mmCIF file with all atom_site columns, C-alpha atoms in Angstrom:
data_model
loop_
_atom_site.group_PDB
_atom_site.id
_atom_site.type_symbol
_atom_site.label_atom_id
_atom_site.label_alt_id
_atom_site.label_comp_id
_atom_site.label_asym_id
_atom_site.label_entity_id
_atom_site.label_seq_id
_atom_site.pdbx_PDB_ins_code
_atom_site.Cartn_x
_atom_site.Cartn_y
_atom_site.Cartn_z
_atom_site.occupancy
_atom_site.B_iso_or_equiv
_atom_site.pdbx_formal_charge
_atom_site.auth_seq_id
_atom_site.auth_comp_id
_atom_site.auth_asym_id
_atom_site.auth_atom_id
_atom_site.pdbx_PDB_model_num
ATOM 1   C CA . LEU A 1 1   ? -0.136  0.040   0.105  1.00 0.00 ? 1   LEU A CA 1
ATOM 2   C CA . SER A 1 2   ? 1.265   3.496   -0.726 1.00 0.00 ? 2   SER A CA 1
ATOM 3   C CA . ASP A 1 3   ? 1.365   6.172   2.233  1.00 0.00 ? 3   ASP A CA 1
ATOM 4   C CA . GLU A 1 4   ? -1.539  7.843   0.998  1.00 0.00 ? 4   GLU A CA 1
ATOM 5   C CA . GLU A 1 5   ? -3.880  4.549   0.966  1.00 0.00 ? 5   GLU A CA 1
ATOM 6   C CA . ILE A 1 6   ? -2.332  3.732   4.856  1.00 0.00 ? 6   ILE A CA 1
ATOM 7   C CA . GLU A 1 7   ? -3.103  7.152   5.922  1.00 0.00 ? 7   GLU A CA 1
ATOM 8   C CA . THR A 1 8   ? -6.505  6.652   4.290  1.00 0.00 ? 8   THR A CA 1
ATOM 9   C CA . LEU A 1 9   ? -7.165  3.257   6.279  1.00 0.00 ? 9   LEU A CA 1
ATOM 10  C CA . LEU A 1 10  ? -5.887  4.766   9.618  1.00 0.00 ? 10  LEU A CA 1
ATOM 11  C CA . GLU A 1 11  ? -8.391  7.926   9.395  1.00 0.00 ? 11  GLU A CA 1
ATOM 12  C CA . VAL A 1 12  ? -11.090 5.211   8.418  1.00 0.00 ? 12  VAL A CA 1
ATOM 13  C CA . LEU A 1 13  ? -10.256 3.215   11.517 1.00 0.00 ? 13  LEU A CA 1
ATOM 14  C CA . PHE A 1 14  ? -10.139 6.141   13.636 1.00 0.00 ? 14  PHE A CA 1
ATOM 15  C CA . ALA A 1 15  ? -13.638 7.064   12.436 1.00 0.00 ? 15  ALA A CA 1
ATOM 16  C CA . ALA A 1 16  ? -14.835 3.567   13.216 1.00 0.00 ? 16  ALA A CA 1
ATOM 17  C CA . TYR A 1 17  ? -13.427 3.492   16.712 1.00 0.00 ? 17  TYR A CA 1
ATOM 18  C CA . TYR A 1 18  ? -16.540 6.042   17.399 1.00 0.00 ? 18  TYR A CA 1
ATOM 19  C CA . LEU A 1 19  ? -18.837 4.303   15.197 1.00 0.00 ? 19  LEU A CA 1
ATOM 20  C CA . PHE A 1 20  ? -18.027 0.884   17.282 1.00 0.00 ? 20  PHE A CA 1
ATOM 21  C CA . ASP A 1 21  ? -18.455 2.604   20.645 1.00 0.00 ? 21  ASP A CA 1
ATOM 22  C CA . ILE A 1 22  ? -21.741 4.115   19.976 1.00 0.00 ? 22  ILE A CA 1
ATOM 23  C CA . GLY A 1 23  ? -23.055 0.859   18.877 1.00 0.00 ? 23  GLY A CA 1
ATOM 24  C CA . ILE A 1 24  ? -21.779 -1.237  21.278 1.00 0.00 ? 24  ILE A CA 1
ATOM 25  C CA . GLY A 1 25  ? -23.491 1.710   23.745 1.00 0.00 ? 25  GLY A CA 1
ATOM 26  C CA . ILE A 1 26  ? -26.695 1.139   22.362 1.00 0.00 ? 26  ILE A CA 1
ATOM 27  C CA . VAL A 1 27  ? -26.567 -2.565  23.064 1.00 0.00 ? 27  VAL A CA 1
ATOM 28  C CA . LYS A 1 28  ? -25.958 -1.930  26.556 1.00 0.00 ? 28  LYS A CA 1
ATOM 29  C CA . TYR A 1 29  ? -28.477 0.807   26.606 1.00 0.00 ? 29  TYR A CA 1
ATOM 30  C CA . SER A 1 30  ? -31.275 -1.635  24.658 1.00 0.00 ? 30  SER A CA 1
ATOM 31  C CA . ALA A 1 31  ? -30.364 -4.271  27.581 1.00 0.00 ? 31  ALA A CA 1
ATOM 32  C CA . LEU A 1 32  ? -31.135 -1.449  30.252 1.00 0.00 ? 32  LEU A CA 1
ATOM 33  C CA . PHE A 1 33  ? -34.567 -0.427  28.697 1.00 0.00 ? 33  PHE A CA 1
ATOM 34  C CA . PHE A 1 34  ? -35.268 -4.184  28.431 1.00 0.00 ? 34  PHE A CA 1
ATOM 35  C CA . TYR A 1 35  ? -34.976 -5.087  31.963 1.00 0.00 ? 35  TYR A CA 1
ATOM 36  C CA . ALA A 1 36  ? -36.815 -1.601  32.558 1.00 0.00 ? 36  ALA A CA 1
ATOM 37  C CA . ARG A 1 37  ? -39.529 -2.861  30.603 1.00 0.00 ? 37  ARG A CA 1
ATOM 38  C CA . VAL A 1 38  ? -39.696 -6.393  32.226 1.00 0.00 ? 38  VAL A CA 1
ATOM 39  C CA . PHE A 1 39  ? -39.176 -5.666  35.587 1.00 0.00 ? 39  PHE A CA 1
ATOM 40  C CA . GLN A 1 40  ? -41.331 -2.673  35.794 1.00 0.00 ? 40  GLN A CA 1
ATOM 41  C CA . SER A 1 41  ? -40.664 -1.372  39.149 1.00 0.00 ? 41  SER A CA 1
ATOM 42  C CA . LEU A 1 42  ? -41.082 -4.772  40.896 1.00 0.00 ? 42  LEU A CA 1
ATOM 43  C CA . ASN A 1 43  ? -38.557 -4.027  42.954 1.00 0.00 ? 43  ASN A CA 1
ATOM 44  C CA . ARG A 1 44  ? -37.123 -1.135  44.544 1.00 0.00 ? 44  ARG A CA 1
ATOM 45  C CA . TRP A 1 45  ? -33.306 -2.113  44.386 1.00 0.00 ? 45  TRP A CA 1
ATOM 46  C CA . MET A 1 46  ? -34.012 -3.525  41.119 1.00 0.00 ? 46  MET A CA 1
ATOM 47  C CA . ASN A 1 47  ? -34.799 0.154   39.831 1.00 0.00 ? 47  ASN A CA 1
ATOM 48  C CA . PHE A 1 48  ? -31.916 1.526   41.437 1.00 0.00 ? 48  PHE A CA 1
ATOM 49  C CA . GLY A 1 49  ? -29.826 -1.616  39.839 1.00 0.00 ? 49  GLY A CA 1
ATOM 50  C CA . ILE A 1 50  ? -31.153 -0.251  36.432 1.00 0.00 ? 50  ILE A CA 1
ATOM 51  C CA . TYR A 1 51  ? -30.762 3.525   37.053 1.00 0.00 ? 51  TYR A CA 1
ATOM 52  C CA . PHE A 1 52  ? -27.012 2.497   38.326 1.00 0.00 ? 52  PHE A CA 1
ATOM 53  C CA . GLY A 1 53  ? -26.557 0.445   34.582 1.00 0.00 ? 53  GLY A CA 1
ATOM 54  C CA . PHE A 1 54  ? -27.545 3.677   32.942 1.00 0.00 ? 54  PHE A CA 1
ATOM 55  C CA . PHE A 1 55  ? -25.066 5.581   34.845 1.00 0.00 ? 55  PHE A CA 1
ATOM 56  C CA . LEU A 1 56  ? -22.435 2.980   34.301 1.00 0.00 ? 56  LEU A CA 1
ATOM 57  C CA . VAL A 1 57  ? -23.085 2.464   30.618 1.00 0.00 ? 57  VAL A CA 1
ATOM 58  C CA . THR A 1 58  ? -23.134 6.397   30.148 1.00 0.00 ? 58  THR A CA 1
ATOM 59  C CA . ALA A 1 59  ? -19.715 6.693   32.260 1.00 0.00 ? 59  ALA A CA 1
ATOM 60  C CA . TRP A 1 60  ? -18.512 4.009   30.006 1.00 0.00 ? 60  TRP A CA 1
ATOM 61  C CA . GLU A 1 61  ? -19.719 5.762   26.814 1.00 0.00 ? 61  GLU A CA 1
ATOM 62  C CA . LEU A 1 62  ? -18.153 9.162   28.020 1.00 0.00 ? 62  LEU A CA 1
ATOM 63  C CA . TYR A 1 63  ? -15.026 7.330   28.921 1.00 0.00 ? 63  TYR A CA 1
ATOM 64  C CA . MET A 1 64  ? -14.485 5.471   25.463 1.00 0.00 ? 64  MET A CA 1
ATOM 65  C CA . ILE A 1 65  ? -15.273 8.629   23.640 1.00 0.00 ? 65  ILE A CA 1
ATOM 66  C CA . PHE A 1 66  ? -12.824 10.631  25.781 1.00 0.00 ? 66  PHE A CA 1
ATOM 67  C CA . MET A 1 67  ? -10.149 7.885   24.988 1.00 0.00 ? 67  MET A CA 1
ATOM 68  C CA . ASP A 1 68  ? -10.634 8.008   21.220 1.00 0.00 ? 68  ASP A CA 1
ATOM 69  C CA . SER A 1 69  ? -10.600 11.688  21.093 1.00 0.00 ? 69  SER A CA 1
ATOM 70  C CA . PHE A 1 70  ? -7.360  12.115  23.005 1.00 0.00 ? 70  PHE A CA 1
ATOM 71  C CA . PHE A 1 71  ? -5.331  8.804   21.823 1.00 0.00 ? 71  PHE A CA 1
ATOM 72  C CA . CYS A 1 72  ? -3.203  11.392  19.986 1.00 0.00 ? 72  CYS A CA 1
ATOM 73  C CA . MET A 1 73  ? -2.471  14.944  20.148 1.00 0.00 ? 73  MET A CA 1
ATOM 74  C CA . PRO A 1 74  ? -3.045  16.450  18.003 1.00 0.00 ? 74  PRO A CA 1
ATOM 75  C CA . ILE A 1 75  ? -5.784  14.025  16.734 1.00 0.00 ? 75  ILE A CA 1
ATOM 76  C CA . SER A 1 76  ? -4.075  14.210  13.019 1.00 0.00 ? 76  SER A CA 1
ATOM 77  C CA . LYS A 1 77  ? -1.101  12.029  14.614 1.00 0.00 ? 77  LYS A CA 1
ATOM 78  C CA . TYR A 1 78  ? -3.148  9.097   14.877 1.00 0.00 ? 78  TYR A CA 1
ATOM 79  C CA . TRP A 1 79  ? -2.897  8.615   11.346 1.00 0.00 ? 79  TRP A CA 1
ATOM 80  C CA . LEU A 1 80  ? 0.077   10.701  10.523 1.00 0.00 ? 80  LEU A CA 1
ATOM 81  C CA . PRO A 1 81  ? 2.642   8.895   12.843 1.00 0.00 ? 81  PRO A CA 1
ATOM 82  C CA . ASP A 1 82  ? 5.645   11.291  11.527 1.00 0.00 ? 82  ASP A CA 1
ATOM 83  C CA . GLU A 1 83  ? 3.750   14.540  12.774 1.00 0.00 ? 83  GLU A CA 1
ATOM 84  C CA . ALA A 1 84  ? 5.051   15.867  15.929 1.00 0.00 ? 84  ALA A CA 1
ATOM 85  C CA . GLY A 1 85  ? 2.978   15.196  19.170 1.00 0.00 ? 85  GLY A CA 1
ATOM 86  C CA . TYR A 1 86  ? 2.081   12.206  21.109 1.00 0.00 ? 86  TYR A CA 1
ATOM 87  C CA . CYS A 1 87  ? 0.060   9.082   21.195 1.00 0.00 ? 87  CYS A CA 1
ATOM 88  C CA . LEU A 1 88  ? -0.685  7.203   24.673 1.00 0.00 ? 88  LEU A CA 1
ATOM 89  C CA . LYS A 1 89  ? 1.003   3.568   24.691 1.00 0.00 ? 89  LYS A CA 1
ATOM 90  C CA . LYS A 1 90  ? -1.663  1.094   22.815 1.00 0.00 ? 90  LYS A CA 1
ATOM 91  C CA . TYR A 1 91  ? -1.596  -1.948  24.991 1.00 0.00 ? 91  TYR A CA 1
ATOM 92  C CA . PRO A 1 92  ? -2.370  -0.339  28.702 1.00 0.00 ? 92  PRO A CA 1
ATOM 93  C CA . THR A 1 93  ? -5.079  2.010   26.918 1.00 0.00 ? 93  THR A CA 1
ATOM 94  C CA . PHE A 1 94  ? -6.616  -0.858  25.412 1.00 0.00 ? 94  PHE A CA 1
ATOM 95  C CA . ILE A 1 95  ? -6.299  -2.750  28.556 1.00 0.00 ? 95  ILE A CA 1
ATOM 96  C CA . SER A 1 96  ? -7.887  -0.112  30.614 1.00 0.00 ? 96  SER A CA 1
ATOM 97  C CA . THR A 1 97  ? -10.955 0.218   27.978 1.00 0.00 ? 97  THR A CA 1
ATOM 98  C CA . GLY A 1 98  ? -11.377 -3.357  27.776 1.00 0.00 ? 98  GLY A CA 1
ATOM 99  C CA . VAL A 1 99  ? -11.263 -3.848  31.638 1.00 0.00 ? 99  VAL A CA 1
ATOM 100 C CA . PHE A 1 100 ? -14.422 -0.817  32.168 1.00 0.00 ? 100 PHE A CA 1
ATOM 101 C CA . ASP A 1 101 ? -16.265 -2.460  29.445 1.00 0.00 ? 101 ASP A CA 1
ATOM 102 C CA . VAL A 1 102 ? -16.200 -6.076  30.448 1.00 0.00 ? 102 VAL A CA 1
ATOM 103 C CA . ALA A 1 103 ? -16.963 -5.026  34.229 1.00 0.00 ? 103 ALA A CA 1
ATOM 104 C CA . VAL A 1 104 ? -20.253 -2.755  32.772 1.00 0.00 ? 104 VAL A CA 1
ATOM 105 C CA . ASP A 1 105 ? -20.766 -6.158  30.515 1.00 0.00 ? 105 ASP A CA 1
ATOM 106 C CA . VAL A 1 106 ? -20.720 -8.346  33.851 1.00 0.00 ? 106 VAL A CA 1
ATOM 107 C CA . TYR A 1 107 ? -22.909 -5.907  35.836 1.00 0.00 ? 107 TYR A CA 1
ATOM 108 C CA . LEU A 1 108 ? -25.569 -5.985  33.090 1.00 0.00 ? 108 LEU A CA 1
ATOM 109 C CA . LEU A 1 109 ? -25.390 -9.854  32.805 1.00 0.00 ? 109 LEU A CA 1
ATOM 110 C CA . LEU A 1 110 ? -25.991 -10.343 36.636 1.00 0.00 ? 110 LEU A CA 1
ATOM 111 C CA . LEU A 1 111 ? -28.724 -7.501  37.020 1.00 0.00 ? 111 LEU A CA 1
ATOM 112 C CA . PRO A 1 112 ? -31.525 -9.327  36.325 1.00 0.00 ? 112 PRO A CA 1
ATOM 113 C CA . LEU A 1 113 ? -30.459 -12.787 38.278 1.00 0.00 ? 113 LEU A CA 1
ATOM 114 C CA . PRO A 1 114 ? -31.538 -11.586 41.534 1.00 0.00 ? 114 PRO A CA 1
ATOM 115 C CA . MET A 1 115 ? -35.121 -10.925 40.158 1.00 0.00 ? 115 MET A CA 1
ATOM 116 C CA . LEU A 1 116 ? -35.322 -14.110 38.299 1.00 0.00 ? 116 LEU A CA 1
ATOM 117 C CA . TRP A 1 117 ? -34.410 -16.247 41.272 1.00 0.00 ? 117 TRP A CA 1
ATOM 118 C CA . SER A 1 118 ? -36.764 -15.030 43.366 1.00 0.00 ? 118 SER A CA 1
ATOM 119 C CA . LEU A 1 119 ? -39.936 -16.530 40.987 1.00 0.00 ? 119 LEU A CA 1
ATOM 120 C CA . HIS A 1 120 ? -41.384 -19.294 42.380 1.00 0.00 ? 120 HIS A CA 1
ATOM 121 C CA . MET A 1 121 ? -40.891 -22.613 40.179 1.00 0.00 ? 121 MET A CA 1
ATOM 122 C CA . LYS A 1 122 ? -38.423 -24.953 39.841 1.00 0.00 ? 122 LYS A CA 1
ATOM 123 C CA . THR A 1 123 ? -34.853 -24.167 39.755 1.00 0.00 ? 123 THR A CA 1
ATOM 124 C CA . SER A 1 124 ? -34.544 -26.240 36.521 1.00 0.00 ? 124 SER A CA 1
ATOM 125 C CA . ARG A 1 125 ? -36.636 -23.836 35.200 1.00 0.00 ? 125 ARG A CA 1
ATOM 126 C CA . LYS A 1 126 ? -34.623 -20.591 36.662 1.00 0.00 ? 126 LYS A CA 1
ATOM 127 C CA . ILE A 1 127 ? -31.480 -21.939 35.165 1.00 0.00 ? 127 ILE A CA 1
ATOM 128 C CA . LEU A 1 128 ? -32.904 -21.964 31.748 1.00 0.00 ? 128 LEU A CA 1
ATOM 129 C CA . ILE A 1 129 ? -34.556 -18.714 31.947 1.00 0.00 ? 129 ILE A CA 1
ATOM 130 C CA . SER A 1 130 ? -31.294 -17.129 33.482 1.00 0.00 ? 130 SER A CA 1
ATOM 131 C CA . LEU A 1 131 ? -29.195 -18.609 30.711 1.00 0.00 ? 131 LEU A CA 1
ATOM 132 C CA . ALA A 1 132 ? -32.080 -16.934 28.290 1.00 0.00 ? 132 ALA A CA 1
ATOM 133 C CA . PHE A 1 133 ? -31.533 -13.605 29.864 1.00 0.00 ? 133 PHE A CA 1
ATOM 134 C CA . ILE A 1 134 ? -27.773 -14.060 29.844 1.00 0.00 ? 134 ILE A CA 1
ATOM 135 C CA . PHE A 1 135 ? -27.510 -15.396 25.725 1.00 0.00 ? 135 PHE A CA 1
ATOM 136 C CA . ALA A 1 136 ? -30.111 -12.825 25.016 1.00 0.00 ? 136 ALA A CA 1
ATOM 137 C CA . TYR A 1 137 ? -27.254 -10.141 26.042 1.00 0.00 ? 137 TYR A CA 1
ATOM 138 C CA . TRP A 1 138 ? -23.817 -11.740 25.443 1.00 0.00 ? 138 TRP A CA 1
#
């Protein structure tokens, strides 16, 4: 590839980070809206958990957009590596964003389980319903 083609690919990759983050955020919000609809304020703690989930997802979304925006200063250094400026180290940055993302995902996966396990039904059905919720989000 020529230098111009590599530069164009890096610009597209930079824009794709924003689209990816927004898309993943929409999926996380969708799960929370689903929980709010299904559980419809049956439990005060569940409502608090859902609102806290919205807070976590919003914090995650802002963190990701912040990391995308300030990964390189100036931003154009991302696709012009020879330009003056600096970029954060990729590995620690990706690890920190990945850990935060996984923590939010685990929270969203575990959030409905106490409500599901409080239902009056056989344990085998509780397990199957819990798996259905987990796989629906996963």
